[in-house]
mmCIF file of C-alpha atoms in Angstrom:
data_model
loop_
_atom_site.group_PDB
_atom_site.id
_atom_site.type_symbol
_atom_site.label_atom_id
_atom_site.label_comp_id
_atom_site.label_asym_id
_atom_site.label_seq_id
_atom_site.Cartn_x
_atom_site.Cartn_y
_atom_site.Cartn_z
ATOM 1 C CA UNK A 1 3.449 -20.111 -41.450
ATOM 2 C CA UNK A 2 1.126 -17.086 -41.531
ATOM 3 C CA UNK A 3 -1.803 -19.177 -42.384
ATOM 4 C CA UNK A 4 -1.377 -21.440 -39.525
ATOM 5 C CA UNK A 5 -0.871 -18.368 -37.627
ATOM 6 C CA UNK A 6 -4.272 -17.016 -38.644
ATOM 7 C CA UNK A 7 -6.150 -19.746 -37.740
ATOM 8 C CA UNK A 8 -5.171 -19.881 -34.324
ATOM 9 C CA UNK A 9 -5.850 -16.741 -34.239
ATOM 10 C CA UNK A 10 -9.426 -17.425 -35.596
ATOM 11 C CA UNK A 11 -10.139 -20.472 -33.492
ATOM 12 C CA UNK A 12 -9.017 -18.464 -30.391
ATOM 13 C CA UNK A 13 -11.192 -15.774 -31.032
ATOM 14 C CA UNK A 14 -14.316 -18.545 -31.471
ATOM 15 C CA UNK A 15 -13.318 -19.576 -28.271
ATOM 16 C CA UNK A 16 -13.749 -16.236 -26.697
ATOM 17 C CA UNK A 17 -17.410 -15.950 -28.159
ATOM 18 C CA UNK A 18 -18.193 -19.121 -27.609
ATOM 19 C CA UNK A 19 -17.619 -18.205 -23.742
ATOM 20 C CA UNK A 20 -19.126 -14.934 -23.669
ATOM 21 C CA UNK A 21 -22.086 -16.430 -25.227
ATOM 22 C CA UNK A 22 -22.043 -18.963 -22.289
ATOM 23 C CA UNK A 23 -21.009 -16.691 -19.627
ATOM 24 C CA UNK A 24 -24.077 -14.516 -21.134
ATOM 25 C CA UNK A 25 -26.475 -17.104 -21.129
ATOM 26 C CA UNK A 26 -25.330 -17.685 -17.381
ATOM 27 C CA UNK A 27 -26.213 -14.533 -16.595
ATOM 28 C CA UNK A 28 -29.453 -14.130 -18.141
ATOM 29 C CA UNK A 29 -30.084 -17.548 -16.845
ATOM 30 C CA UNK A 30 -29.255 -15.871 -13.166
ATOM 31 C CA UNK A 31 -31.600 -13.172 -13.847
ATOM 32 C CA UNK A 32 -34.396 -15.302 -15.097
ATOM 33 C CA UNK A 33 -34.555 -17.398 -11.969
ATOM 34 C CA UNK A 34 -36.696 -16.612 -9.102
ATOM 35 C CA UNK A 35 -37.216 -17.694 -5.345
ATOM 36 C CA UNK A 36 -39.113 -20.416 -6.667
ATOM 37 C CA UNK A 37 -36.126 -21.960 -7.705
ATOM 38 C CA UNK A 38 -34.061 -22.463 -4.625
ATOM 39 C CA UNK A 39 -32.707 -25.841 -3.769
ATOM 40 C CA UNK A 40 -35.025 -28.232 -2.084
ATOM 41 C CA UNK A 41 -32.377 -28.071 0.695
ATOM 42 C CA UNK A 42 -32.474 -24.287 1.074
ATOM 43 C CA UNK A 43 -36.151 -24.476 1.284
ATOM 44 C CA UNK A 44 -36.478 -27.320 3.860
ATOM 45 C CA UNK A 45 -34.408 -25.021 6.039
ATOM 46 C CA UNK A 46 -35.824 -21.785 6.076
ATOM 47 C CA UNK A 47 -39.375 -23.068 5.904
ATOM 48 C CA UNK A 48 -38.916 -25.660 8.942
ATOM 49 C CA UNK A 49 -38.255 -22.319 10.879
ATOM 50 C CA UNK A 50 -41.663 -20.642 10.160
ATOM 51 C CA UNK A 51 -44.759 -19.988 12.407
ATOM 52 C CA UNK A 52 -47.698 -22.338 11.080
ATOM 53 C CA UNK A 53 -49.716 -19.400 9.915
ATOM 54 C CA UNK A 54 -46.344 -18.054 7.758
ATOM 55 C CA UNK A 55 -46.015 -21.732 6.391
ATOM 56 C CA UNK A 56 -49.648 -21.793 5.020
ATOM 57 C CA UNK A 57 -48.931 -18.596 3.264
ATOM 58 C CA UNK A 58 -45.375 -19.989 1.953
ATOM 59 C CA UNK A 59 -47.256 -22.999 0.466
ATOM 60 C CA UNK A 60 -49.019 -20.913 -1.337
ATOM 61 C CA UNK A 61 -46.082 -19.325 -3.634
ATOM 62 C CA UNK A 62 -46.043 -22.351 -5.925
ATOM 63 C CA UNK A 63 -46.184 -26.104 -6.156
ATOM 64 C CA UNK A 64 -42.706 -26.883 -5.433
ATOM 65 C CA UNK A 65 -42.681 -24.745 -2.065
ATOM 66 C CA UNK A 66 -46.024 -26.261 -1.090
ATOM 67 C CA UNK A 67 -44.662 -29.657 -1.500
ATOM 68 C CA UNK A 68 -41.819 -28.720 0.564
ATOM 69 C CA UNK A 69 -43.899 -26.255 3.080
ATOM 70 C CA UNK A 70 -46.214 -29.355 4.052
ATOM 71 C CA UNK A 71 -43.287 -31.457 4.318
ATOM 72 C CA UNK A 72 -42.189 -29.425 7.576
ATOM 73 C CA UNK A 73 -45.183 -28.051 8.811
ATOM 74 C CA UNK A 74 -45.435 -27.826 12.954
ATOM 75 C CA UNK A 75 -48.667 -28.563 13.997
ATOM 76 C CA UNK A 76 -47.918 -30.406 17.061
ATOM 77 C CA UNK A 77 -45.864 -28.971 19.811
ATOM 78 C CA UNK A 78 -43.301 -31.627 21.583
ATOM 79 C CA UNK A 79 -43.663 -32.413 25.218
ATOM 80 C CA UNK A 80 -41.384 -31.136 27.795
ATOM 81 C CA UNK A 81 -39.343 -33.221 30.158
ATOM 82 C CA UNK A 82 -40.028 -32.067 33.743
ATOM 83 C CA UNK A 83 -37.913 -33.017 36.967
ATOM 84 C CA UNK A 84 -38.702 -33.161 39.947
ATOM 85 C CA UNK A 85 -36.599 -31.670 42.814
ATOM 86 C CA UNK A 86 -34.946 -34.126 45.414
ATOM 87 C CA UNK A 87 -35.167 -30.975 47.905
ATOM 88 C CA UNK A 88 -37.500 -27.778 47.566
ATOM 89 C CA UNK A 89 -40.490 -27.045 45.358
ATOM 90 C CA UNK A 90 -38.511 -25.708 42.638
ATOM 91 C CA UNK A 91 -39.756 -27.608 39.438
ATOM 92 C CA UNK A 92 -37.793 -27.796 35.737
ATOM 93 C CA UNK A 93 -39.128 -28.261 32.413
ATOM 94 C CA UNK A 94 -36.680 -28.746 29.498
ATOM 95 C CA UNK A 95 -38.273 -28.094 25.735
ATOM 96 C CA UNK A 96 -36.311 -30.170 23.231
ATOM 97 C CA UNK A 97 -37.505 -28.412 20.361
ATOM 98 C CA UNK A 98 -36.041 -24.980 22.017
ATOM 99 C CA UNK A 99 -33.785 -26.816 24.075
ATOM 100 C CA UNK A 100 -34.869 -24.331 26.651
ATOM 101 C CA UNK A 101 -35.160 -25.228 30.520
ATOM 102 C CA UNK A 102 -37.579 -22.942 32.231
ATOM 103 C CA UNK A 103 -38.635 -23.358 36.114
ATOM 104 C CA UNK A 104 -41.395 -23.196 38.399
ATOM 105 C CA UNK A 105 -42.208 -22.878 41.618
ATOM 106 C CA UNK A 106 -44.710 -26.149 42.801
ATOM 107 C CA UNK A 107 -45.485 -26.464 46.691
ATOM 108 C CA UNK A 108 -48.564 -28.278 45.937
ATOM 109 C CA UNK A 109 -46.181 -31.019 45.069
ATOM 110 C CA UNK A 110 -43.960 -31.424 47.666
ATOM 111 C CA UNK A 111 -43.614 -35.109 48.999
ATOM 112 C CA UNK A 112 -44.995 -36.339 46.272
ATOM 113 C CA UNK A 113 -43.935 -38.445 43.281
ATOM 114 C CA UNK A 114 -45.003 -38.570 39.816
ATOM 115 C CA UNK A 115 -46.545 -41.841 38.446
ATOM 116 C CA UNK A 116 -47.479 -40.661 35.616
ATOM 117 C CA UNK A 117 -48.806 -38.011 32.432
ATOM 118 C CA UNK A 118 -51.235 -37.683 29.839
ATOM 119 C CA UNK A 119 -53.021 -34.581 28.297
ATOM 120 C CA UNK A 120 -50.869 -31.936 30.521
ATOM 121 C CA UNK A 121 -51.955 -34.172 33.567
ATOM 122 C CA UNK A 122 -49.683 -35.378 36.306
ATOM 123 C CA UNK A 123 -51.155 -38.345 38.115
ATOM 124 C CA UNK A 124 -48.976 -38.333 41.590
ATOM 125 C CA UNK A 125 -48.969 -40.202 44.878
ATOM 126 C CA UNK A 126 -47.849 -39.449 48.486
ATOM 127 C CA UNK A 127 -45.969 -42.220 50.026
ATOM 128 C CA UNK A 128 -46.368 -40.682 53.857
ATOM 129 C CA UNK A 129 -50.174 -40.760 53.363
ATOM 130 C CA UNK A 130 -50.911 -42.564 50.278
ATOM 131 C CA UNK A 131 -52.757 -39.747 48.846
ATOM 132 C CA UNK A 132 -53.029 -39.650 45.135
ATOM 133 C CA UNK A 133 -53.931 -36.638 43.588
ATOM 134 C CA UNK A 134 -54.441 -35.333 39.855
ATOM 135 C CA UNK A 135 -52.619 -31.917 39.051
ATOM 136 C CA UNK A 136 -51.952 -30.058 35.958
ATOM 137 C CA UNK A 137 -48.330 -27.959 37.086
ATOM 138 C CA UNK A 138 -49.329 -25.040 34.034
ATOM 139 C CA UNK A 139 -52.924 -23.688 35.893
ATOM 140 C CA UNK A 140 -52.125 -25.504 39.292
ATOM 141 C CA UNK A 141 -55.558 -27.340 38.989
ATOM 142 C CA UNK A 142 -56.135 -30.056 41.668
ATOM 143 C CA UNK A 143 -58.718 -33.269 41.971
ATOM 144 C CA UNK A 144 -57.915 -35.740 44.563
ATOM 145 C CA UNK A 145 -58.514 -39.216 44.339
ATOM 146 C CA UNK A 146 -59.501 -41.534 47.478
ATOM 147 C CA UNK A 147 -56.097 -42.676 49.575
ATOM 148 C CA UNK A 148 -55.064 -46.043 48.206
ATOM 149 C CA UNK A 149 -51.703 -47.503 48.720
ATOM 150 C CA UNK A 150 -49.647 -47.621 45.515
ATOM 151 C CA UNK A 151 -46.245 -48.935 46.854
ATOM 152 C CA UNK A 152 -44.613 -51.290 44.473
ATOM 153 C CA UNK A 153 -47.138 -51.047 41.552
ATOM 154 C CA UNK A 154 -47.383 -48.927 38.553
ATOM 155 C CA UNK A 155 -50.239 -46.894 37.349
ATOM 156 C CA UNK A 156 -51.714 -45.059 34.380
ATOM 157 C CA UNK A 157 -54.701 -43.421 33.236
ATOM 158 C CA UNK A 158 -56.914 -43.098 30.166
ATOM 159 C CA UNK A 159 -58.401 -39.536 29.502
ATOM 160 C CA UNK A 160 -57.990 -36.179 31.656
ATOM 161 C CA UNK A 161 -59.703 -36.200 34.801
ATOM 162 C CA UNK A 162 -61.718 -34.018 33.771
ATOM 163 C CA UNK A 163 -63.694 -36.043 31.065
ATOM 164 C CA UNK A 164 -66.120 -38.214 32.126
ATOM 165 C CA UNK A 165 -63.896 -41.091 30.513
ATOM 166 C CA UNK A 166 -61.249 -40.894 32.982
ATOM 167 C CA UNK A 167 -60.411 -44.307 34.492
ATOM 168 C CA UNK A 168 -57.072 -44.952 36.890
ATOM 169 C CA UNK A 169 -55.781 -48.508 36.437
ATOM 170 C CA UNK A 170 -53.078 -50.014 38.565
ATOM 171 C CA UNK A 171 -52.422 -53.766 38.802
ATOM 172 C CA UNK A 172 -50.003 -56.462 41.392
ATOM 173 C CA UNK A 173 -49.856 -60.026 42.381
ATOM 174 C CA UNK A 174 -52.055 -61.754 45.052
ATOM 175 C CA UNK A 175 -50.407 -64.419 43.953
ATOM 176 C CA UNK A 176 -48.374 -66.663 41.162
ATOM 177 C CA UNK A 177 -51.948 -67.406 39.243
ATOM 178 C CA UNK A 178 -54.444 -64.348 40.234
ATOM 179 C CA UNK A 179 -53.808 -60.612 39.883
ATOM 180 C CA UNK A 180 -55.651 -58.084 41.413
ATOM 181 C CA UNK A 181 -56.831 -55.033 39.424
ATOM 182 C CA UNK A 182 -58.022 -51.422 40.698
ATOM 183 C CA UNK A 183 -59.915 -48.444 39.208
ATOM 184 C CA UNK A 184 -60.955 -45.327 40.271
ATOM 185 C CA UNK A 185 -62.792 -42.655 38.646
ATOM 186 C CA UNK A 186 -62.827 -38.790 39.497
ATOM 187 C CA UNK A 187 -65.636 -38.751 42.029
ATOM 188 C CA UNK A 188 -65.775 -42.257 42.970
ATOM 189 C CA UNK A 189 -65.449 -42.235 46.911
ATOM 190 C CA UNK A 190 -63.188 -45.730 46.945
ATOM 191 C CA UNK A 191 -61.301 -48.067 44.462
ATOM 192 C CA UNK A 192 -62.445 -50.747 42.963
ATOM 193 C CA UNK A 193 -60.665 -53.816 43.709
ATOM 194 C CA UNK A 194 -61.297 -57.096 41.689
ATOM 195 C CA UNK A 195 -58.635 -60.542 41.376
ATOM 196 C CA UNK A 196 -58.861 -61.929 37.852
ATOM 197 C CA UNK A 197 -56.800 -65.142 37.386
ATOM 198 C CA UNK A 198 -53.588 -64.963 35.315
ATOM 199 C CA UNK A 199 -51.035 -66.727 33.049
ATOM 200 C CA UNK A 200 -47.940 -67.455 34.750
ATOM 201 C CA UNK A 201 -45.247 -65.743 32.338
ATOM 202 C CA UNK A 202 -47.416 -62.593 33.372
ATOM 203 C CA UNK A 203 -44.986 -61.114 36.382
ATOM 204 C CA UNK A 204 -46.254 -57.644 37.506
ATOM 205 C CA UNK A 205 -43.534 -55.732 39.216
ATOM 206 C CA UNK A 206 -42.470 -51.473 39.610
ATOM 207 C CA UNK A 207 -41.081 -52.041 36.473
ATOM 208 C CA UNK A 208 -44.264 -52.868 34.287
ATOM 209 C CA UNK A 209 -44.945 -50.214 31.387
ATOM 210 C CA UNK A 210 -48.700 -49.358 31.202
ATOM 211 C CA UNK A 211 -50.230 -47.281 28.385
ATOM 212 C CA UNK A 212 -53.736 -46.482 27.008
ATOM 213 C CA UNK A 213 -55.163 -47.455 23.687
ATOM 214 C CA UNK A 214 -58.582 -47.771 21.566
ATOM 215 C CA UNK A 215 -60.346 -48.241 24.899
ATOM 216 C CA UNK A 216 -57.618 -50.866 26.730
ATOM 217 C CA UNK A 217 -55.123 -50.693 28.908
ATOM 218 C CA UNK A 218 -51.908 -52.586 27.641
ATOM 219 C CA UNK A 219 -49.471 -53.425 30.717
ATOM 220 C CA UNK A 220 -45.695 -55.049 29.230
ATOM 221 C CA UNK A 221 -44.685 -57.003 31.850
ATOM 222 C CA UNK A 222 -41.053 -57.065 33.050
ATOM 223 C CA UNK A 223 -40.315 -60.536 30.661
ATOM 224 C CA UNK A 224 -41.688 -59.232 27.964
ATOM 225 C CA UNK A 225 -45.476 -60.573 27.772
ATOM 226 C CA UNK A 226 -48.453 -58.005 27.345
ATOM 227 C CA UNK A 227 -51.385 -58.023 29.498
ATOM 228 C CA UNK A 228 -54.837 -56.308 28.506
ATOM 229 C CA UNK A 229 -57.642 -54.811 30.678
ATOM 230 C CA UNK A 230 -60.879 -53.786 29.351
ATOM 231 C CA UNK A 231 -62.221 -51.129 31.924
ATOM 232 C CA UNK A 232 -65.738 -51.419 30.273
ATOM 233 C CA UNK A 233 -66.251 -55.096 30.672
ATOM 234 C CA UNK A 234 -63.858 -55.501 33.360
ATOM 235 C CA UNK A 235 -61.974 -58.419 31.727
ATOM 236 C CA UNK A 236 -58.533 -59.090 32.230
ATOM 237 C CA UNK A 237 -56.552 -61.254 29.964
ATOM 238 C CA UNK A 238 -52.303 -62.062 28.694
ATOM 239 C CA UNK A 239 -51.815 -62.079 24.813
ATOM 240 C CA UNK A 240 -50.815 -65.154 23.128
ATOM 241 C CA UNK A 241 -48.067 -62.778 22.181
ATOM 242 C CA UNK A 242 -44.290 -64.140 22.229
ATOM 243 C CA UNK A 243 -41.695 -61.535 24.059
ATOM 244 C CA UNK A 244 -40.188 -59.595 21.284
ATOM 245 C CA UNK A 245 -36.926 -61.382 20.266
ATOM 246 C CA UNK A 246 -33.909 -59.030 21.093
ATOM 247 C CA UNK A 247 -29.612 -60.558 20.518
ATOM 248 C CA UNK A 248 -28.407 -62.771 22.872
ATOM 249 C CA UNK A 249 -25.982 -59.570 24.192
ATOM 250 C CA UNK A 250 -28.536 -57.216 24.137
ATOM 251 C CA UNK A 251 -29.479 -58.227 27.884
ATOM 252 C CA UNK A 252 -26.848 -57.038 30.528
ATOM 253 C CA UNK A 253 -26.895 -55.533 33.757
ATOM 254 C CA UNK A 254 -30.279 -52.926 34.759
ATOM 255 C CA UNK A 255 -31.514 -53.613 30.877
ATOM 256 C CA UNK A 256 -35.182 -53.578 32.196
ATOM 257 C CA UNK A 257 -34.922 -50.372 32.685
ATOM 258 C CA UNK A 258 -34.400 -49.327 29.582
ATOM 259 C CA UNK A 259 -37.182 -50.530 28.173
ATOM 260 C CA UNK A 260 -40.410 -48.062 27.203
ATOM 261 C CA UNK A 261 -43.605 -48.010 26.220
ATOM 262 C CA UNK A 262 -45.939 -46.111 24.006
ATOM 263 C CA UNK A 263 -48.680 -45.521 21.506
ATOM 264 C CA UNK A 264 -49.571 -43.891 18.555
ATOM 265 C CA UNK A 265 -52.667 -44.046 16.127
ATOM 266 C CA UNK A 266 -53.844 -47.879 17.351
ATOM 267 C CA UNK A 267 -50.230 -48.845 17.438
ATOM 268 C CA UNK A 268 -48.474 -50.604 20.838
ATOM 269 C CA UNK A 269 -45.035 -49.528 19.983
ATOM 270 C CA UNK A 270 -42.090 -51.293 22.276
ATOM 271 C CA UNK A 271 -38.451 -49.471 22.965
ATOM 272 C CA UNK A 272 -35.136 -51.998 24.381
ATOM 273 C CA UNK A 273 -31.945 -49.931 25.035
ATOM 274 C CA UNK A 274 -29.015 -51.142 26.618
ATOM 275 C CA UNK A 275 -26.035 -49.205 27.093
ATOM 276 C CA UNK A 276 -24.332 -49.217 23.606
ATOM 277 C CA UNK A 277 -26.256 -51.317 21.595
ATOM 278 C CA UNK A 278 -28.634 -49.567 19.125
ATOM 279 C CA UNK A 279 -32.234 -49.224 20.550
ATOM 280 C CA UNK A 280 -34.539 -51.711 18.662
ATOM 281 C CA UNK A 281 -38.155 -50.403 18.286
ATOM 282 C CA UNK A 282 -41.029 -53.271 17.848
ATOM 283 C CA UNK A 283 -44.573 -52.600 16.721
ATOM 284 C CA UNK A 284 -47.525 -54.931 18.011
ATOM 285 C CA UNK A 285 -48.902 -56.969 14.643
ATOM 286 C CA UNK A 286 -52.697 -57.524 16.333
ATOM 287 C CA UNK A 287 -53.655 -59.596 13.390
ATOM 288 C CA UNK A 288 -50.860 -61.798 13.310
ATOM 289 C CA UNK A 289 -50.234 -61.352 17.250
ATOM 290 C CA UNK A 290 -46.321 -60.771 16.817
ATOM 291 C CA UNK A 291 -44.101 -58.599 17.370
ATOM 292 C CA UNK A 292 -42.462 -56.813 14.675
ATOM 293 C CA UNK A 293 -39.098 -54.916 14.825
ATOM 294 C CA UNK A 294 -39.441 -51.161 12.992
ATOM 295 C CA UNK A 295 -36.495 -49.610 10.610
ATOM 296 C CA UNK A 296 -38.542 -46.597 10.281
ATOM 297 C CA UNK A 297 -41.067 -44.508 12.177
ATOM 298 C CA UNK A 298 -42.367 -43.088 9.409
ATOM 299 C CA UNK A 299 -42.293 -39.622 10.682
ATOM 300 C CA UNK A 300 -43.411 -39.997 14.258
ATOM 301 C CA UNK A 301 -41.123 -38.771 17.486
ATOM 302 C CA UNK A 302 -41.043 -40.513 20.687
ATOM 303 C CA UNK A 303 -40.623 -39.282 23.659
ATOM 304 C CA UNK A 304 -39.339 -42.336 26.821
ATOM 305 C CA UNK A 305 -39.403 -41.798 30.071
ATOM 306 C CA UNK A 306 -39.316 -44.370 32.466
ATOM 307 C CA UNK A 307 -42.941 -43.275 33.540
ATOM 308 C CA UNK A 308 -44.889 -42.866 30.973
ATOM 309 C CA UNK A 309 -43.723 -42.023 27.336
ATOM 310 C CA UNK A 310 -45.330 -40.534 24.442
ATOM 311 C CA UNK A 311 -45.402 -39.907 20.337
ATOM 312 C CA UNK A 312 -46.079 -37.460 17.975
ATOM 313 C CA UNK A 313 -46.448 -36.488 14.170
ATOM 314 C CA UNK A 314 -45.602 -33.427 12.421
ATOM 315 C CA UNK A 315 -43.134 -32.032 14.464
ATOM 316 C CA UNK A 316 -40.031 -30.147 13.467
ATOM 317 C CA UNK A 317 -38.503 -31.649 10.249
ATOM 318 C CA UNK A 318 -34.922 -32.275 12.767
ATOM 319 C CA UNK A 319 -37.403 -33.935 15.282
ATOM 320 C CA UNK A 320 -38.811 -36.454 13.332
ATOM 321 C CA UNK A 321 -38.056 -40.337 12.983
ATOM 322 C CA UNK A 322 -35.957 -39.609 16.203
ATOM 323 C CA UNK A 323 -36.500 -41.150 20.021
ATOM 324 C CA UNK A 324 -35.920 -38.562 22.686
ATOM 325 C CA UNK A 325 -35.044 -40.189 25.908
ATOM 326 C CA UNK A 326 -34.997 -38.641 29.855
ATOM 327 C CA UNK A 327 -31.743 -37.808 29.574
ATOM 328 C CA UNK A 328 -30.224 -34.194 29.035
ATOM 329 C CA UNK A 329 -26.374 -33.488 28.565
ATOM 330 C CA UNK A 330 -24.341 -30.805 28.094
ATOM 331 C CA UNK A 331 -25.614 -28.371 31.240
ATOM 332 C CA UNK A 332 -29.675 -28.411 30.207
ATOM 333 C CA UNK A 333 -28.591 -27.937 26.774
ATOM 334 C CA UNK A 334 -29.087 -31.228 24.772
ATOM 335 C CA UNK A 335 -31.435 -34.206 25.319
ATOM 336 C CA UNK A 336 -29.849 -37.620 24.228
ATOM 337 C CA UNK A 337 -31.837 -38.669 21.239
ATOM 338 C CA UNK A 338 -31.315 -41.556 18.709
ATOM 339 C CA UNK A 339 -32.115 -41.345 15.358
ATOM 340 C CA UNK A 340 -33.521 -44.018 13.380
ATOM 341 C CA UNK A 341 -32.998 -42.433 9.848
ATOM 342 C CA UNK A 342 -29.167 -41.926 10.448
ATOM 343 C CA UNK A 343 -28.914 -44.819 12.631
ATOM 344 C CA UNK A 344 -27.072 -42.859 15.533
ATOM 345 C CA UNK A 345 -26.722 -41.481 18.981
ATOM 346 C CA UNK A 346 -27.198 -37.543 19.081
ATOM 347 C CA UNK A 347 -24.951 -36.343 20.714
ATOM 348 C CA UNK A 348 -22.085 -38.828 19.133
ATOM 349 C CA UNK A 349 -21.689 -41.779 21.670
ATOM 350 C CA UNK A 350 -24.108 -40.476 24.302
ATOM 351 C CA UNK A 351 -25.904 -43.701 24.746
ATOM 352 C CA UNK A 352 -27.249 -44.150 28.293
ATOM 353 C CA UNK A 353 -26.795 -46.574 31.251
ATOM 354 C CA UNK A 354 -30.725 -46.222 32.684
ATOM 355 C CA UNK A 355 -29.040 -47.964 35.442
ATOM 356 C CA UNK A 356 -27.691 -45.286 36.365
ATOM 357 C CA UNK A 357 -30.754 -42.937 36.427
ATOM 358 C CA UNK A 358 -33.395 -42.621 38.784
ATOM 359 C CA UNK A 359 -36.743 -43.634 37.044
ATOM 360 C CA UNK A 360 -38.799 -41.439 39.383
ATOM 361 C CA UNK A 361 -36.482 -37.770 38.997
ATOM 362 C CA UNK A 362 -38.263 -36.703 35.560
ATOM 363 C CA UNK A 363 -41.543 -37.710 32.969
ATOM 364 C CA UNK A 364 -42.548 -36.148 29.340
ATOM 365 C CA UNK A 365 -45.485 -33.920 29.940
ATOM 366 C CA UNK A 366 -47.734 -32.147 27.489
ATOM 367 C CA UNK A 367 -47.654 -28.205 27.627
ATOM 368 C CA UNK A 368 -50.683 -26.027 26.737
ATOM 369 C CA UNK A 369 -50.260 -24.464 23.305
ATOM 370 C CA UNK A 370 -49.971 -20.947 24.821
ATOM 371 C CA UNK A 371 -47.179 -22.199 27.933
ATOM 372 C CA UNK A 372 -44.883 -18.979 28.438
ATOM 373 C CA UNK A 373 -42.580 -20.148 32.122
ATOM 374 C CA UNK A 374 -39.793 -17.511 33.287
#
């Protein structure tokens, strides 16, 4: 009975060193370990909050944190959605990095409406006059274009105006086989106006998306096909490109105007929405000449706007593989994004009916680096 009773005792007392040699091990562990050792998802979140100069230095401390430091890096700065006033000259601009809504007060602008942006550049157009005007809304720079009428047609642009590259490309029907295409260059004293013959399934219409890349201009018409313009050799031509395919209930009531436009690095990338159906995201194959639907974005953020929309790359590490649409909730304090990683509405359920939005009242716009608005 003793004997039993002694080696309990013994094997209890082994047990005690055995933890204070672990809980000392622990310890010195603990004291060993430095801030090179935080968890990848510590890092990623105080790091994604740095200044670019701060993140350099960060990325220096060791391999792990540079891995992690270049991983978040903000070179880019995100557009900001600006609206424009139904009354007044009082002008908003909503950051979505920020999600910050500063104003600004615009008379130059007044009766006008935006058509659409590139490189901090509004292109806009007077219906009462059928002015259309350049202006940049951050140094209130102006260059006027001749007066063309620009009723039920859109209209895009392919560098500044204030590069010597600048061309203004705008497109409708003369009829069901021949379109007629106008330019105009800063400093040119009239439009150019030629017809160019045209493949039926080709429909221009107000709701045509237009954007610029590698020297074309790409036009989506409102069924789907994709027209091309080469403002260099002045040759107009339709893809032997099928519509992208979307589901049979993906089509419902106002669903052409929820479809956008953009570009990014060569790339024609394609957005459909419709109410609550998950936005599908297509990517022009040139070489194969079809359309192929996206699961990933591979780091790039768009920005859609009925107008004009726009991408970019190394944004905040929240921002990226996301689409921001025109659309903010929750009193200027949220834009309705969807992201493609977690396959979701942000906020929950906040899908929109573009239906119900005016296409004209806002459009992304690139701020200068240095933009400070009160």
């Amino acid at each position: 009975m003793a004997e039993r009773k002694r080696r309990k005792l013994k094997l209890l007392a082994e047990t005690i060193n055995l933890d204070e040699k672990k809980a000392t091990e622990e310890e010195e562990s603990l004291k060993l370990q430095t801030w090179a050792d935080l968890p990848v998802e510590l890092l990623e979140l105080i790091l994604c909050h740095l200044t670019l100069e701060d993140n350099v230095r960060a990325s220096a401390v060791c391999r792990r944190w540079h891995k992690v430091a270049v991983a978040v890096r903000v070179v880019n700065q995100s557009p900001w959605l600006m609206y424009f006033p139904k009354y007044g000259s009082l002008y908003e601009f909503y950051d979505p990095a920020e999600r910050k809504t500063y104003s600004l007060e615009l008379p130059e602008l007044q009766g006008s409406r935006a058509c659409y942006t590139k490189d901090g550049w509004l292109l806009l157009y007077r219906p009462r006059n059928h002015g259309v005007f350049f202006f940049n809304p951050f140094n209130r720079h102006m260059i006027k274009l001749p007066r063309f009428e620009l009723t039920y047609q859109m209209v895009a642009f392919s560098d500044a105006p204030t590069s010597d590259l600048c061309v203004v490309f705008t497109i409708k029907h003369i009829s069901p086989t021949v379109v007629a295409i106008s330019t105009c260059r800063p400093g040119d004293s009239e439009w150019t106006t030629v017809n160019h013959q045209n493949r039926l399934p080709f429909v221009s219409s107000i709701w045509n998306k237009m954007v610029f890349c590698s020297g074309m201009f790409y036009c989506l018409s409102l069924t789907g096909w994709l027209g091309v313009y080469d403002p260099l050799l002045r040759a107009w031509s339709v893809l032997h490109v099928p519509p992208p395919r979307c589901p049979e209930n993906f089509f419902a009531k106002n669903w052409w105007k929820g479809k956008f436009m953009a570009e990014h690095d060569g790339d024609i990338l394609v957005i459909y929405t419709c109410n609550t159906e998950t936005p599908i995201i297509f990517k022009l194959d040139h070489s194969e000449m079809v359309w192929e639907e996206m699961q990933t974005l591979n780091g790039v953020t768009l920005f859609a706007s009925f107008l004009s929309s726009h991408s970019r790359t190394e944004l905040p590490g929240a921002m990226r593989n996301v689409v921001y649409f025109s659309k903010v909730r929750f009193f200027g304090k949220r834009c309705i994004s969807y992201s493609v990683d977690d396959r979701r509405y942000y906020p929950r359920k906040e899908c929109h009916d573009w239906g119900e939005q005016d296409p004209f009242e806002n459009i992304w716009i690139e701020p200068p680096r240095d933009a400070s608005l009160n």
